[in-house]
mmCIF file of C-alpha atoms in Angstrom:
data_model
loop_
_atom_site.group_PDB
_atom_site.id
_atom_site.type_symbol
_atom_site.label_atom_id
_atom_site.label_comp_id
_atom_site.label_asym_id
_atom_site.label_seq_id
_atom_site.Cartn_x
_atom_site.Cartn_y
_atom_site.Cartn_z
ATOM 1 C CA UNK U 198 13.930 8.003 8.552
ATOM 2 C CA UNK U 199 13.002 4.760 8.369
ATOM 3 C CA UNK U 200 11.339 3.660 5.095
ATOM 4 C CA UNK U 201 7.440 1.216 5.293
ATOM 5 C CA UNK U 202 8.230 -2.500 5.619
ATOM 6 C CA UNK U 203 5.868 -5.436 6.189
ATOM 7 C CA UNK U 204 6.178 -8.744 5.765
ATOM 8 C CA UNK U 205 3.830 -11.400 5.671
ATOM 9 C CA UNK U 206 3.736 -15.348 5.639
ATOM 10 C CA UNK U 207 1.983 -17.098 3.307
ATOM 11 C CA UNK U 208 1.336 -21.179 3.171
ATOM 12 C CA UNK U 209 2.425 -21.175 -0.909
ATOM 13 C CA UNK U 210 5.130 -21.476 -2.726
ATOM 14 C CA UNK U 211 7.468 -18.393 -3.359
ATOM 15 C CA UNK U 212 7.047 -19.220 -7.791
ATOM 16 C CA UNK U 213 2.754 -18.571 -6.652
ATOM 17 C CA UNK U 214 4.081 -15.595 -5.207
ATOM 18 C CA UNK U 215 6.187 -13.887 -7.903
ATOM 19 C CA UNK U 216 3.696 -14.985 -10.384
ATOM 20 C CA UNK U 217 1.063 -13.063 -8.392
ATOM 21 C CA UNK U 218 2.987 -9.546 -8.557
ATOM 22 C CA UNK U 219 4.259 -9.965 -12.149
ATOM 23 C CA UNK U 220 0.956 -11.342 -13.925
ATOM 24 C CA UNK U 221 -2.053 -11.144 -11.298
ATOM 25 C CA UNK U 222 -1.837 -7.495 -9.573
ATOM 26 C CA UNK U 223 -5.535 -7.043 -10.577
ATOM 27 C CA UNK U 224 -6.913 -10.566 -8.285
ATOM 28 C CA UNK U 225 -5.432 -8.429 -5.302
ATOM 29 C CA UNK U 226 -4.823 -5.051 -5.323
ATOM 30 C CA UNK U 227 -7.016 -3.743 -7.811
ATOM 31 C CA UNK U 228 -9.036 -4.348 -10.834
ATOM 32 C CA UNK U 229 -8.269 -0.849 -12.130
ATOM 33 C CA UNK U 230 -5.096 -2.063 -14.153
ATOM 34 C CA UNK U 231 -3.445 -1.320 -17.189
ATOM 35 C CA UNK U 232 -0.037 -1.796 -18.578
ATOM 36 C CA UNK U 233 2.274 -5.051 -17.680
ATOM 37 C CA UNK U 234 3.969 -5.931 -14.533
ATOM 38 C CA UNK U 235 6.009 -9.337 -15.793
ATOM 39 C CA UNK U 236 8.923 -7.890 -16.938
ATOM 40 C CA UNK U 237 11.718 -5.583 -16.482
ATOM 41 C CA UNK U 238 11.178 -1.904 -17.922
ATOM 42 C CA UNK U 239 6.991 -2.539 -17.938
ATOM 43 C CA UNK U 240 5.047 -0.290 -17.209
ATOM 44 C CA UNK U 241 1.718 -0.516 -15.329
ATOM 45 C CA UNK U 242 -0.713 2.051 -13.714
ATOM 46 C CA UNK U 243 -2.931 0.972 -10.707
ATOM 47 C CA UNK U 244 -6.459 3.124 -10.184
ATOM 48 C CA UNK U 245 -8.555 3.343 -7.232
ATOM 49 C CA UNK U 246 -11.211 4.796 -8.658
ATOM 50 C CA UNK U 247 -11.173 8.064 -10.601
ATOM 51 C CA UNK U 248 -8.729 10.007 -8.326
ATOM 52 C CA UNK U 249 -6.193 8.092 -7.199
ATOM 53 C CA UNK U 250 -3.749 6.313 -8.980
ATOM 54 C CA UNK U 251 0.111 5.354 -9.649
ATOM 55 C CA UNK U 252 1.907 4.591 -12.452
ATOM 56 C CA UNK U 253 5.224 2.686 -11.899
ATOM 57 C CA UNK U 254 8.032 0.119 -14.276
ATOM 58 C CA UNK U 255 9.691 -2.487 -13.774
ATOM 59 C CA UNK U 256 12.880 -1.903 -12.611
ATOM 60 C CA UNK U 257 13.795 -5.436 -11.457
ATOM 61 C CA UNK U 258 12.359 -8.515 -12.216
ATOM 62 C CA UNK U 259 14.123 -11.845 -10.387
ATOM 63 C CA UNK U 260 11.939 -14.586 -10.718
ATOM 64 C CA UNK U 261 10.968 -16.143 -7.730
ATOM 65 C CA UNK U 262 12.563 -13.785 -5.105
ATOM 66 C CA UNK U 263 12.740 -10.156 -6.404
ATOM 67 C CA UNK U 264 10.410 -7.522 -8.086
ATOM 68 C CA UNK U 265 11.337 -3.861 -7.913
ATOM 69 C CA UNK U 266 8.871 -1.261 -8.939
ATOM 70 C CA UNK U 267 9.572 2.564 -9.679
ATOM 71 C CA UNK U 268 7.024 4.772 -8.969
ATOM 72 C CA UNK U 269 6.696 7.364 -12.100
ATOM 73 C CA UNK U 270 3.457 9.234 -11.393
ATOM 74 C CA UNK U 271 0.749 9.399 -8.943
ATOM 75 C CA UNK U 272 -1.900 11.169 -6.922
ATOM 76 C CA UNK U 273 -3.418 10.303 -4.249
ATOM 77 C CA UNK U 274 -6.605 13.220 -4.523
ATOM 78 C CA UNK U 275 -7.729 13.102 -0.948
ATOM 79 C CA UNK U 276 -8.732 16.446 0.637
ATOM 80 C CA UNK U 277 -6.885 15.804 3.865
ATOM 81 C CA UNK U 278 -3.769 15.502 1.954
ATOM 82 C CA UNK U 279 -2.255 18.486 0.147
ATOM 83 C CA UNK U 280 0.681 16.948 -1.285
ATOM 84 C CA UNK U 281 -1.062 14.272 -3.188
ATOM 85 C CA UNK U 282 1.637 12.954 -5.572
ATOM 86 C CA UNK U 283 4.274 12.463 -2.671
ATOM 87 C CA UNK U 284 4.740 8.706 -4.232
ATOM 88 C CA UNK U 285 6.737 9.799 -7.499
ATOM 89 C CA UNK U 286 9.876 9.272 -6.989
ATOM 90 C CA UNK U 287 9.396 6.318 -4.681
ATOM 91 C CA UNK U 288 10.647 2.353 -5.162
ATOM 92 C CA UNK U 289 8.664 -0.568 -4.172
ATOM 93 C CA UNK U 290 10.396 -3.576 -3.540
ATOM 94 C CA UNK U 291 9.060 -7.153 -2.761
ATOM 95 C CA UNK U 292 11.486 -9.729 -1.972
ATOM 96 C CA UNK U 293 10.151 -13.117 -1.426
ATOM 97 C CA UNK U 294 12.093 -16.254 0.418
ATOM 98 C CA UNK U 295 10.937 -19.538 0.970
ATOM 99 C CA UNK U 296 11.104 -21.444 4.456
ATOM 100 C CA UNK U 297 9.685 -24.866 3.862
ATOM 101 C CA UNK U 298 5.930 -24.591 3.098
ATOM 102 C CA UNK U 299 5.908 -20.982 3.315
ATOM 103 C CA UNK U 300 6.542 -17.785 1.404
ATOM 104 C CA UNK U 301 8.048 -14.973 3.214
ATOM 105 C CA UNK U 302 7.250 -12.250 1.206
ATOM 106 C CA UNK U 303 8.824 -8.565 2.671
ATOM 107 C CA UNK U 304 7.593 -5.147 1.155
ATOM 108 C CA UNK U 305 9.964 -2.132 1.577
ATOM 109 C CA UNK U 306 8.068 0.650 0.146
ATOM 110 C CA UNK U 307 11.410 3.201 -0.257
ATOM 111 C CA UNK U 308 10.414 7.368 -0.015
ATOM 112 C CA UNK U 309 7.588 6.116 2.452
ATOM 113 C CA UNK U 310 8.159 7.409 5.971
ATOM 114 C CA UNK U 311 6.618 8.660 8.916
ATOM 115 C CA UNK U 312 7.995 12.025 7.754
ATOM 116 C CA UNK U 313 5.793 11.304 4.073
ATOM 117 C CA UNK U 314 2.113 13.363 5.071
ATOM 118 C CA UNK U 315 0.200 10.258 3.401
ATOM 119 C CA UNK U 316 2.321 7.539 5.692
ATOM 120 C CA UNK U 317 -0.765 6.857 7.874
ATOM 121 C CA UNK U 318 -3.027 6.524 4.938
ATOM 122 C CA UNK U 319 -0.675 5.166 2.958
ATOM 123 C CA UNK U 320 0.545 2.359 5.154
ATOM 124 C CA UNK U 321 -3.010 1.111 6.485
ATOM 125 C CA UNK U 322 -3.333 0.545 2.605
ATOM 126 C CA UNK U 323 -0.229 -1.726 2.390
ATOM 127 C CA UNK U 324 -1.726 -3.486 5.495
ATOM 128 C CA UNK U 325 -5.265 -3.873 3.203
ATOM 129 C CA UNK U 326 -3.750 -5.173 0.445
ATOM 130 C CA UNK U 327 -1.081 -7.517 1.453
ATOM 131 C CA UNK U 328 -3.838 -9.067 3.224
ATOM 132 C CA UNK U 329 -5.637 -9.349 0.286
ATOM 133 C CA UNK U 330 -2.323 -10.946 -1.845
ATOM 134 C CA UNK U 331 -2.151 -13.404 1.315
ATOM 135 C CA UNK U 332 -6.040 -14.528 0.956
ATOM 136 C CA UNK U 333 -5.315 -14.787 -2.788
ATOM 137 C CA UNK U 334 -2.421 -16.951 -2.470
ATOM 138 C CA UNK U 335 -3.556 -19.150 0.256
ATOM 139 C CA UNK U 336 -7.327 -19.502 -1.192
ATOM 140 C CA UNK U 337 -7.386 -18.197 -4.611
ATOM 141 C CA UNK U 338 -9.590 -15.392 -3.907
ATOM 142 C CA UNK U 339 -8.308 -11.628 -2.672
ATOM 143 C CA UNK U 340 -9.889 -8.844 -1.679
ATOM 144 C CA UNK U 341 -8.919 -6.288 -4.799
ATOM 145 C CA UNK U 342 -9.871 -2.598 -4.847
ATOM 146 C CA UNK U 343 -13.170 -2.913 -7.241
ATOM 147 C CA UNK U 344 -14.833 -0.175 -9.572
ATOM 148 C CA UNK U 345 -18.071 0.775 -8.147
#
């Protein structure tokens, strides 16, 4: 089955892009962070609020063009979903390329499938926030998951 991919374009550079998802996770996916994400074997856990969150390391860390993160723990407490840790065990990796004044930057989020019950939810996320990383990169500002 075929694993989540996206890819987006952004008018930056691909260093601005590595830099944002080893050392600025919190200006666009959420402020609920703790742990580091620069280097490989960190280890960093993302919250969206009080009940959902994942915890994943470094497992690659190529400046400018690779970042590879494994997912060690999560849950994703939703009532509609009754598996709600189906991302542990899953790898998340960014690959960036540049092509002139842009930044390709492709997400393949492996262990996430149609087959996954959280794909729908799961992937409408991905679509949030790598259009919040794109807004941060091309204006400085993103659209992060905040605490209420």
């Amino acid at each position: 089955m075929d694993n989540y991919t996206n890819t987006i374009e952004v008018k930056t550079t691909a260093d601005k892009s590595y830099a944002a998802l080893a050392h600025q996770v919190p200006l666009w996916w959420t402020e609920m962070f703790e742990g580091s994400s620069t280097q490989t074997g960190d280890l960093f856990t993302i919250r969206f609020g009080n009940t959902i969150y994942k915890t994943m390391r470094v497992k690659e860390s190529i400046p400018i063009s690779k970042m590879v993160w494994d997912v060690e723990d999560s849950r994703i407490e939703l009532p509609e979903l009754k598996n709600q840790t189906e991302w542990i065990g899953t790898t998340i990796v960014w690959e960036i390329e540049q092509k002139e004044e842009i930044a390709r930057i492709k997400v393949t989020h492996i262990g996430l499938n149609p087959d996954v019950e959280c794909y729908d939810i799961c992937s409408n996320g991905w679509v949030q926030f790598l259009s919040s990383l794109k807004l941060f990169l091309e204006t400085g500002k993103g659209a992060p998951y905040k605490e209420k």
